[in-house]
Coordinates of C-alpha atoms in Angstrom, one line a residue:
M284 CA 36.6 -232.9 211.8
A285 CA 38.6 -230.0 212.7
D286 CA 42.1 -229.3 211.8
F287 CA 45.3 -230.1 213.8
I288 CA 48.4 -229.4 213.9
N289 CA 51.3 -231.4 214.8
V290 CA 53.3 -230.7 218.7
T291 CA 56.3 -229.2 216.6
T292 CA 53.9 -226.3 215.6
L293 CA 52.6 -226.6 218.2
N294 CA 56.0 -225.8 219.8
R295 CA 56.8 -223.0 217.5
L296 CA 53.3 -220.9 217.4
A297 CA 54.1 -221.1 221.3
K298 CA 58.0 -220.3 220.9
D299 CA 56.6 -217.3 218.3
V300 CA 53.8 -215.7 220.6
L301 CA 56.2 -215.6 223.4
A302 CA 58.8 -213.5 220.9
Q303 CA 56.8 -210.5 220.4
C304 CA 56.1 -210.3 223.8
E305 CA 57.5 -207.7 224.8
P306 CA 57.9 -207.8 228.6
L307 CA 59.5 -210.7 227.9
S308 CA 62.4 -210.0 225.7
N309 CA 64.1 -207.7 228.1
L310 CA 63.6 -209.8 231.8
I311 CA 65.5 -209.0 234.9
V312 CA 63.9 -212.2 237.1
C313 CA 65.1 -212.1 241.3
G314 CA 65.0 -215.9 241.9
E315 CA 66.7 -218.6 244.3
I316 CA 69.0 -220.8 242.3
S317 CA 68.2 -224.3 243.0
G318 CA 69.5 -227.5 240.9
F319 CA 72.4 -226.1 239.8
T320 CA 74.9 -227.4 236.8
R321 CA 77.2 -226.8 234.9
H322 CA 77.8 -229.5 232.4
Y323 CA 81.3 -231.1 232.2
K324 CA 81.5 -230.4 228.4
S325 CA 79.6 -227.7 227.2
G326 CA 80.2 -225.5 229.9
H327 CA 76.8 -224.6 229.8
L328 CA 74.7 -223.5 233.1
Y329 CA 71.7 -225.3 233.9
F330 CA 69.4 -224.5 236.9
T331 CA 66.3 -223.2 238.5
L332 CA 65.1 -220.3 240.1
K333 CA 62.4 -219.9 242.3
D334 CA 60.3 -217.8 245.3
E335 CA 57.7 -218.8 248.0
S336 CA 55.5 -220.1 245.4
S337 CA 57.2 -220.6 241.3
S338 CA 59.8 -221.9 240.0
V339 CA 61.4 -221.8 236.6
K340 CA 63.9 -223.6 234.3
G341 CA 67.0 -221.5 233.4
V342 CA 69.8 -222.0 231.4
M343 CA 73.0 -219.6 230.6
F344 CA 75.2 -220.7 227.7
R345 CA 78.6 -221.1 228.3
S346 CA 80.0 -217.8 226.5
Q347 CA 78.0 -215.5 228.8
A348 CA 78.9 -218.2 231.5
R349 CA 82.8 -217.4 231.0
L350 CA 82.2 -213.5 232.0
L351 CA 80.1 -214.1 235.3
N352 CA 82.3 -213.0 238.0
F353 CA 80.8 -215.2 240.3
E354 CA 80.7 -218.8 241.3
P355 CA 76.5 -219.5 241.1
Q356 CA 75.6 -221.6 244.6
N357 CA 72.4 -223.5 245.6
G358 CA 70.2 -221.0 247.9
M359 CA 72.0 -218.1 246.7
L360 CA 69.4 -215.2 245.1
V361 CA 70.5 -213.5 242.2
L362 CA 69.1 -211.3 239.8
A363 CA 69.0 -212.7 236.2
Y364 CA 69.3 -210.6 233.3
G365 CA 68.0 -212.6 230.1
H366 CA 64.6 -213.6 228.2
A367 CA 61.6 -216.0 229.0
T368 CA 60.9 -218.2 225.7
I369 CA 59.9 -221.6 224.8
Y370 CA 62.6 -225.1 224.0
E371 CA 60.7 -226.3 221.1
R372 CA 61.6 -229.9 221.0
D373 CA 60.2 -230.3 224.9
G374 CA 57.7 -227.5 225.0
A375 CA 59.0 -226.3 228.3
F376 CA 59.5 -222.7 229.3
Q377 CA 62.2 -221.1 230.8
L378 CA 64.0 -218.1 230.8
Y379 CA 67.8 -217.9 228.9
V380 CA 70.0 -215.8 230.9
D381 CA 72.9 -213.5 229.1
Y382 CA 73.9 -211.9 232.9
M383 CA 73.6 -212.9 236.3
R384 CA 74.5 -211.2 239.6
P385 CA 74.0 -211.9 243.2
F386 CA 71.0 -210.2 244.9
G387 CA 71.1 -209.1 248.5
A388 CA 73.8 -209.0 251.4
G389 CA 73.4 -212.9 252.1
A390 CA 73.7 -214.1 248.2
A391 CA 76.2 -211.3 247.7
Q392 CA 78.7 -212.4 250.8
M393 CA 78.1 -216.0 249.9
A394 CA 79.8 -215.2 246.2
F395 CA 82.1 -212.9 247.8
D396 CA 83.2 -215.1 250.2
A397 CA 83.6 -218.0 247.7
L398 CA 85.7 -216.2 245.4
Y399 CA 88.1 -215.0 247.8
K400 CA 89.3 -218.5 249.1
K401 CA 89.6 -219.7 245.8
L402 CA 91.7 -216.7 244.9
E403 CA 93.5 -216.7 248.6
A404 CA 94.2 -220.8 247.7
E405 CA 96.2 -219.6 244.3
G406 CA 98.1 -217.5 246.1
L407 CA 97.2 -213.9 244.2
F408 CA 96.8 -212.4 248.2
A409 CA 100.2 -213.7 249.3
P410 CA 102.0 -210.7 250.5
E411 CA 105.1 -211.5 248.8
R412 CA 103.4 -210.4 245.2
K413 CA 102.9 -206.8 246.2
R414 CA 105.8 -204.9 244.6
A415 CA 106.5 -201.2 245.7
L416 CA 105.4 -197.9 244.2
P417 CA 108.3 -196.0 242.3
A418 CA 108.9 -193.2 244.0
V419 CA 108.5 -190.8 241.5
P420 CA 106.8 -192.0 238.6
H421 CA 107.2 -190.3 235.4
C422 CA 103.5 -191.4 234.4
I423 CA 100.4 -193.2 235.9
G424 CA 97.9 -194.8 234.1
V425 CA 94.0 -194.9 235.3
V426 CA 91.4 -197.2 234.4
T427 CA 88.4 -195.8 235.5
S428 CA 85.5 -193.9 233.3
K429 CA 86.2 -190.3 231.8
T430 CA 83.2 -188.6 232.8
G431 CA 83.2 -189.7 236.1
A432 CA 84.4 -187.8 239.6
A433 CA 87.0 -190.6 240.5
W434 CA 88.9 -189.5 236.9
Q435 CA 88.8 -185.7 238.0
D436 CA 89.7 -186.4 241.1
V437 CA 92.8 -187.9 240.7
Q438 CA 93.7 -184.8 238.3
N439 CA 93.3 -182.2 240.7
V440 CA 95.5 -183.9 243.6
I441 CA 97.8 -185.3 240.9
G442 CA 98.6 -181.7 239.4
R443 CA 98.5 -180.3 243.3
R444 CA 100.9 -182.1 244.5
W445 CA 103.0 -183.4 241.4
P446 CA 102.1 -181.6 238.2
M447 CA 105.1 -183.4 237.0
V448 CA 103.6 -186.7 236.1
R449 CA 101.5 -187.4 233.0
L450 CA 98.2 -189.1 233.2
L451 CA 97.7 -191.6 231.2
L452 CA 93.3 -192.5 230.9
A453 CA 92.3 -195.7 229.9
P454 CA 88.4 -194.9 228.8
V455 CA 86.5 -197.5 230.5
T456 CA 82.6 -198.4 231.5
V457 CA 82.7 -199.0 235.7
Q458 CA 78.9 -200.4 235.7
G459 CA 76.5 -202.1 234.0
L460 CA 76.9 -205.7 231.2
E461 CA 80.0 -204.2 229.1
A462 CA 81.4 -202.9 232.5
E463 CA 84.0 -206.5 233.4
R464 CA 85.4 -206.7 229.6
S465 CA 85.6 -203.1 229.5
I466 CA 87.9 -202.6 232.9
V467 CA 89.6 -206.2 232.1
D468 CA 91.1 -204.5 228.1
G469 CA 92.1 -201.2 229.9
I470 CA 93.9 -202.9 232.2
R471 CA 95.9 -205.0 229.8
A472 CA 96.2 -202.3 227.5
L473 CA 97.8 -200.2 230.5
D474 CA 100.0 -202.9 230.8
R475 CA 101.4 -203.3 227.2
D476 CA 101.9 -199.7 227.2
S477 CA 105.5 -199.0 227.9
R478 CA 104.4 -195.5 229.0
P479 CA 102.7 -196.1 232.6
D480 CA 105.3 -196.6 235.3
L481 CA 101.5 -197.8 238.0
I482 CA 98.5 -198.6 236.6
L483 CA 95.8 -197.0 239.0
V484 CA 91.9 -199.1 239.0
T485 CA 89.5 -196.4 240.5
R486 CA 86.0 -195.4 240.1
G487 CA 83.8 -193.2 243.2
G488 CA 81.4 -193.9 245.4
G489 CA 78.0 -196.3 244.3
S490 CA 75.4 -198.8 245.9
K491 CA 77.2 -202.3 246.5
E492 CA 75.6 -202.9 243.3
D493 CA 77.5 -200.8 241.5
L494 CA 80.8 -201.4 242.9
W495 CA 79.9 -205.0 242.5
I496 CA 82.0 -205.6 239.4
F497 CA 84.9 -205.4 241.0
N498 CA 84.8 -208.6 242.3
S499 CA 85.0 -209.7 239.1
E500 CA 87.5 -212.8 238.9
R501 CA 88.7 -211.7 235.4
I502 CA 89.5 -208.3 236.6
A503 CA 91.0 -209.1 239.6
R504 CA 93.3 -212.0 237.4
A505 CA 94.0 -209.1 235.1
A506 CA 95.5 -207.2 237.7
A507 CA 97.0 -210.4 239.1
A508 CA 98.4 -210.3 236.0
C509 CA 99.9 -207.4 235.3
R510 CA 103.7 -206.7 235.1
K511 CA 103.5 -203.0 236.7
P512 CA 102.8 -202.4 240.4
V513 CA 98.3 -202.0 240.5
V514 CA 96.7 -199.4 242.6
S515 CA 93.2 -200.6 243.5
A516 CA 90.8 -197.4 244.7
V517 CA 87.2 -198.5 244.6
G518 CA 84.1 -196.6 246.6
H519 CA 84.8 -195.2 249.5
E520 CA 87.1 -196.6 253.0
I521 CA 84.2 -198.8 253.8
D522 CA 84.2 -200.2 250.0
T523 CA 86.1 -203.7 250.1
T524 CA 86.5 -205.4 246.4
I525 CA 88.5 -208.2 245.2
L526 CA 90.4 -206.2 243.4
D527 CA 92.2 -205.0 246.5
Y528 CA 93.5 -207.5 247.6
V529 CA 95.1 -208.3 244.7
A530 CA 96.0 -205.0 243.9
D531 CA 99.5 -204.1 245.2
L532 CA 98.3 -201.5 247.1
R533 CA 94.6 -200.5 248.1
A534 CA 93.3 -196.7 248.5
P535 CA 90.1 -196.2 250.3
T536 CA 89.5 -193.0 247.6
P537 CA 90.7 -192.1 244.4
S538 CA 92.0 -189.0 245.7
A539 CA 93.9 -190.8 248.6
A540 CA 95.4 -192.9 245.8
A541 CA 96.2 -190.4 244.5
E542 CA 98.4 -188.9 246.8
L543 CA 99.6 -192.7 247.4
C544 CA 101.2 -192.6 244.1
V545 CA 103.2 -189.0 244.0
P546 CA 105.1 -187.5 246.5
D547 CA 103.9 -184.2 248.0
R548 CA 106.0 -181.3 245.9
S549 CA 105.9 -178.8 249.0
E550 CA 107.0 -181.8 251.3
V551 CA 109.8 -182.3 249.0
M552 CA 110.8 -179.2 248.7
Q553 CA 110.8 -178.8 252.0
K554 CA 113.6 -182.4 252.6
L555 CA 115.4 -181.0 250.0
S556 CA 116.0 -177.6 251.6
V557 CA 116.2 -179.1 255.0
L558 CA 119.2 -181.3 252.8
Q559 CA 120.6 -178.5 251.1
D560 CA 121.5 -177.0 254.6
N561 CA 122.5 -180.5 256.2
I562 CA 125.1 -180.2 253.3
Q563 CA 125.8 -176.8 253.9
K564 CA 126.4 -177.2 257.0
N565 CA 128.6 -180.7 257.0
I566 CA 130.7 -179.8 254.3
Q567 CA 131.9 -176.8 256.8
N568 CA 132.6 -179.0 259.2
R569 CA 134.4 -180.7 257.5
I570 CA 136.3 -177.3 256.0
Q571 CA 137.2 -177.1 259.4
V572 CA 138.9 -180.5 260.1
C573 CA 140.4 -180.5 257.0
Y574 CA 141.8 -176.7 258.2
N575 CA 142.8 -178.0 261.9
K576 CA 144.4 -181.0 260.2
F577 CA 146.2 -179.1 257.5
R578 CA 147.2 -177.0 260.3
M579 CA 148.9 -179.7 262.4
A580 CA 150.4 -181.6 259.7
S581 CA 151.4 -178.0 258.1
G582 CA 153.7 -178.1 261.9
Q583 CA 154.3 -181.8 261.0
Q584 CA 155.8 -180.6 257.9
S585 CA 158.0 -178.5 259.5
A586 CA 159.2 -180.6 262.0
Q587 CA 159.2 -183.4 259.9
R588 CA 161.7 -181.0 257.0
K589 CA 163.8 -180.0 260.2
H590 CA 164.4 -183.6 261.2
Q591 CA 164.7 -184.0 257.5
A592 CA 167.5 -181.2 257.0
M593 CA 169.0 -182.7 260.2
E594 CA 169.5 -186.1 259.1
R595 CA 170.9 -184.6 255.9
R596 CA 173.7 -182.9 257.7
R597 CA 174.3 -185.5 260.0
Q598 CA 174.7 -187.4 257.0
E599 CA 177.1 -185.4 255.0
L600 CA 179.1 -184.5 258.3
M601 CA 179.8 -188.8 258.5
H602 CA 180.4 -188.3 255.0
M603 CA 183.4 -185.8 255.4
Q604 CA 184.6 -187.4 258.8
E605 CA 184.6 -190.6 256.7
L606 CA 186.5 -188.8 254.1
L607 CA 189.1 -187.0 256.6
V608 CA 189.6 -190.7 258.4
R609 CA 190.5 -191.8 254.8
A610 CA 192.7 -188.5 254.3
Q611 CA 194.2 -188.9 257.7
Q612 CA 195.2 -193.0 257.2
H613 CA 196.5 -191.9 253.8
K614 CA 198.6 -189.2 255.6
T615 CA 199.6 -191.9 257.7
Q616 CA 200.6 -193.9 255.6
Q617 CA 202.3 -191.9 252.8
A618 CA 204.7 -190.6 256.0
E619 CA 204.8 -194.1 257.1
H620 CA 206.2 -195.0 253.5
E621 CA 208.3 -191.6 253.9
L622 CA 210.0 -192.2 256.7
Q623 CA 211.0 -196.1 256.0
S624 CA 212.6 -194.0 253.1
A625 CA 214.5 -191.9 255.3
A626 CA 215.2 -194.6 257.7
A627 CA 217.0 -197.0 254.6
L628 CA 218.7 -193.8 253.1
A629 CA 220.0 -193.2 256.4
Q630 CA 220.9 -196.4 257.4
S631 CA 222.1 -196.5 253.2
L632 CA 224.3 -193.4 254.2
N633 CA 225.3 -194.6 257.9
P634 CA 229.2 -194.8 257.9
Y635 CA 229.4 -197.9 260.8
G636 CA 226.9 -199.5 258.1
V637 CA 229.4 -199.4 256.1
L638 CA 231.4 -201.3 258.7
A639 CA 229.5 -204.1 258.6
R640 CA 230.0 -204.6 254.9
G641 CA 234.5 -204.6 255.0
Y642 CA 235.3 -200.7 255.7
T643 CA 236.9 -198.9 258.3
I644 CA 237.1 -195.7 259.1
A645 CA 240.3 -193.1 260.2
T646 CA 239.6 -191.4 262.9
C647 CA 242.8 -188.9 265.0
G648 CA 240.3 -189.4 268.1
E649 CA 237.0 -188.7 267.7
E650 CA 237.7 -186.9 264.0
V651 CA 237.3 -189.3 260.9
Q652 CA 240.8 -188.3 259.2
T653 CA 240.9 -188.4 255.6
V654 CA 243.8 -189.6 253.4
E655 CA 244.3 -186.3 251.9
A656 CA 245.1 -185.1 254.7
M657 CA 247.8 -187.0 256.7
Q658 CA 251.0 -186.3 256.7
P659 CA 253.8 -189.3 257.4
G660 CA 254.3 -190.3 260.9
Q661 CA 250.9 -189.1 262.0
A662 CA 249.6 -191.6 264.3
F663 CA 245.7 -192.7 263.5
T664 CA 243.1 -195.4 264.4
L665 CA 241.3 -197.8 262.0
R666 CA 238.2 -198.4 263.1
G667 CA 236.0 -201.6 262.0
A668 CA 232.7 -202.8 262.3
T669 CA 234.1 -205.3 265.4
A670 CA 237.8 -204.3 265.8
E671 CA 240.0 -200.8 265.9
A672 CA 243.7 -200.9 265.2
D673 CA 246.4 -197.9 266.1
C674 CA 248.8 -197.4 262.9
T675 CA 251.0 -194.9 262.1
V676 CA 252.0 -192.7 258.2
Q677 CA 255.0 -194.2 256.4
S678 CA 254.2 -192.0 253.0
V679 CA 251.1 -190.5 251.4
R680 CA 251.1 -191.0 247.5
K681 CA 248.7 -188.8 245.7
I682 CA 246.4 -191.0 243.1
T683 CA 245.3 -189.8 239.6
Q684 CA 242.1 -191.3 238.5
Q685 CA 241.6 -194.0 236.0
G686 CA 241.4 -193.1 232.5
S687 CA 243.5 -189.3 233.1
N688 CA 246.4 -190.5 232.6
G689 CA 248.5 -188.9 229.7
R690 CA 245.6 -186.2 229.1

């Protein structure tokens, strides 16, 4: 009786043999996805790849599946990168996929449309999210290959247009299996760096397959999460990627992006020259206007000064007039007072006024006759306040003053 082996040993032997087969260790298999399932707990992808006459089971573990830049769908033609072996438990021959991308125009467009609708529904393409680029950036972060033509184009254009700006390169891989992670890391690194004012993600032209990496959902979300404005310039003008829709500004080529990121030195100098001329003309016009206003104001001030001088003279005249009126009133009052005093004095000296107090006047004819001048037998008249008496002098005696007797 021949020696026998159990099923487990058989499957293990088959697995070992397949592992030693070099062609099965590094495969790129083209096939149409069928029976696609994403396990709700583990996140692993299970599917079948088929062509016109055959099919093979495939599995993609969550660690690789989370790096996909599209959503696999049934009927989609893809290129699956991985290795083929035996699953020991079931003895099933299957393909273990490390990376997968759409293949062919139909499959690629299907994946593109699916991701576009998803991100659009989340608002990542909304116009209100777009931020304006700084007018004069001091530093620009560039995410691209350091050996690619895009980096050289950006340096040349910016060096010609605005050499004052600094360029900070985040060197990345722009195609291949490591491209997605490399680009995402480059965007995030520049966003964390305080030096760049904006971030330019770019690469030169290539086939649709070469540019497909920029349709990655992870790259799109990294750009959308940036705190700084992001400019996308991938391929040529006819090439459009998901990153173009997420970015704040899309440029058709790397050179065009460099032109959009910085001002043109010659144009700025020309504008400054025109502005300088306009400023000089404006200053001259303002000086002329000020001079005219000064002349007008000078004439007005001269007239105003004359008016003020006349007003002062008028005030002085009014004051002098007031003083003269007061002086005249004072003089008049003083004269009236003096007149009243003189009248009172004259009244007191009026001999007829004395008569009213009981005194009389001796007159001869019209002349007042003093007693000392009278002679005995002389006729005279005594005139009182209200009556007269005709008299004759009997005798005239001299009277000595009191107190003079005995002297």
